[in-house]
């Protein structure tokens, strides 16, 4: 290369400080501090091809310290990605610019993950590195042989999820994972001395990582560290000592550069200091062409890879999996027909295990797992061997008690592509993975959460383990499909919907307790409608009963009692609110006619918070649920205690219909 890396790095510094200055908002310190380490990585090490950002065997790069978004925007622009253009960068942080405040995977090719919530980038990278090793073991070196590189800050390493992610990576020996830690000893509040005194390198060694230090402003030192990291078979932490805001003469090394524009005077002083004469957003020709040339470095490797793919007997299967398409003939219909013919009374967690047995045989791309509740979540099936340090071809991951780490890793796996991850824990511990579930939804990843023990119906473990507000709080999250199937058939149907949903996460809330089969015909997958009439009123219709999951059985029993008194009652099973909301107005009105409640009373039954059900019952309707914490005891006794039985509900509904005060 003819242009010194120092000058290449200064292009990043200039773009970062100028874009933040133009927006008068953003984080110049991190991109300026990491410019040298990132330049070495992107011009000499990273395997990628800006002309084909989705090349399956590219290295993955994750900017875990997402606040330093200008670093990745500069790198993508400089190495020749179609976007961001210089105008996009001029519009940094403005509405409509793909250069959003934090990098968004759905806005720019080359941004592999959405980052910003500190710690999750590293944890997603662990999932990417798992997917890489798994596909390598499945398809061989010729097709899959790449690294996962991460830039992480002090914050990413301080977050709790870092412990889960790094522990898992060390255990699985993910040697293709290299985390470059921006060791600048500054966070927003000031020096890291204010809040931490742990020996991070020792902590990583204890996880089983290889650790190497470098001077982040000395190119030879950076290269030596990367070389050592590449050579070591363990995951590597590169402790890269840097100065935040490097180049800003009066502010570098201080928290002042972290999250605010440098100001016109300091920007001018930085130009002097760096001997950078170009105007804002203007790049000297020799510098931009050197960057472009470096960006094209891997084109030959890419072309060679294409040749190997063309010659590979697994080309079609590999391409199918990487495209995320299910096999054309994938169908659960024969299985569902079998269930119809031989109804079974089992817990929906068991129903999930049963259908997973079929799914895992039909779809070699699934990778299951659980956060140490395999036998409770029923997530492992016959055909799955464990994925271990000695055998990455396994399709089952023992995540350990690391719910958040598991969920974030599944995001990384889904984003890597080629695999469909699902993982289990108790629904009550969805709170432990919630920040990653949120990123599944935001990033449009196909991650399937298998959350069992979904209500007081779990019984004796008591209120710490009994979800109450969880269903509603998960329904409140945009773009997450929350499924609560009522029996074996709905469970299979909801699984199929989750698998077919390529661009978003699904969560299955499943019971511990046995449930009768309530669905008696399944010509089509009615769960796809989100809600459907399971049974029509016999007598003149006066009531619509709405229920999900285990409470559908109760709704049917309430309907029996109402019909016996001459009040006709529809029973609507509502496994997925989000899908129901997507139906057209005619379908929704057919199920929930727009009639006054004294003509058609709407009643909901769900063993959880009633908050939110008024959307369907209307304010004057009736809502049976649980607006308090549960209790320890056998499930049937708890349902009785909390009034969630047909015996208790039906008389209240009848009293209401008769106009008697409750
Ligand atoms: C989970 C989470 N908590 C808090 C924040 C807000 N935040 C953004 S950057 C930052 C400080 C991070 O420090 P460091 O990683 O050292 O970044 P540097 O200041 O060195 O750029 C904080 C607290 C966040 N983005 N994510
Ligand atoms: Mg820092």
PDB file of C-alpha atoms in Angstrom, residues 2 121 146 186 213 255 270 289 306-307 332 414 434 468 535 582 614 637:
ATOM      1  CA  UNK A   2       1.363   3.367  -0.938  1.00  0.00           C
ATOM      2  CA  UNK A 121     -22.958  -7.102  20.166  1.00  0.00           C
ATOM      3  CA  UNK A 146     -14.433 -17.289   8.232  1.00  0.00           C
ATOM      4  CA  UNK A 186     -13.176   6.202  29.687  1.00  0.00           C
ATOM      5  CA  UNK A 213      -2.452  -6.616  24.468  1.00  0.00           C
ATOM      6  CA  UNK A 255     -15.081  11.809  28.460  1.00  0.00           C
ATOM      7  CA  UNK A 270      -7.840  18.650  15.300  1.00  0.00           C
ATOM      8  CA  UNK A 289      -8.408   5.374  -3.796  1.00  0.00           C
ATOM      9  CA  UNK A 306     -17.716 -19.030  -5.919  1.00  0.00           C
ATOM     10  CA  UNK A 307     -15.839 -21.601  -7.996  1.00  0.00           C
ATOM     11  CA  UNK A 332     -46.639 -30.738   8.943  1.00  0.00           C
ATOM     12  CA  UNK A 414     -30.090 -16.147  12.897  1.00  0.00           C
ATOM     13  CA  UNK A 434     -35.998  -9.499  27.213  1.00  0.00           C
ATOM     14  CA  UNK A 468     -48.441 -13.045  35.420  1.00  0.00           C
ATOM     15  CA  UNK A 535     -67.096 -23.455  18.656  1.00  0.00           C
ATOM     16  CA  UNK A 582     -53.142  -8.277  10.803  1.00  0.00           C
ATOM     17  CA  UNK A 614     -60.213  -4.553  27.166  1.00  0.00           C
ATOM     18  CA  UNK A 637     -56.146 -25.894  43.451  1.00  0.00           C
TER      19      UNK A 637
END
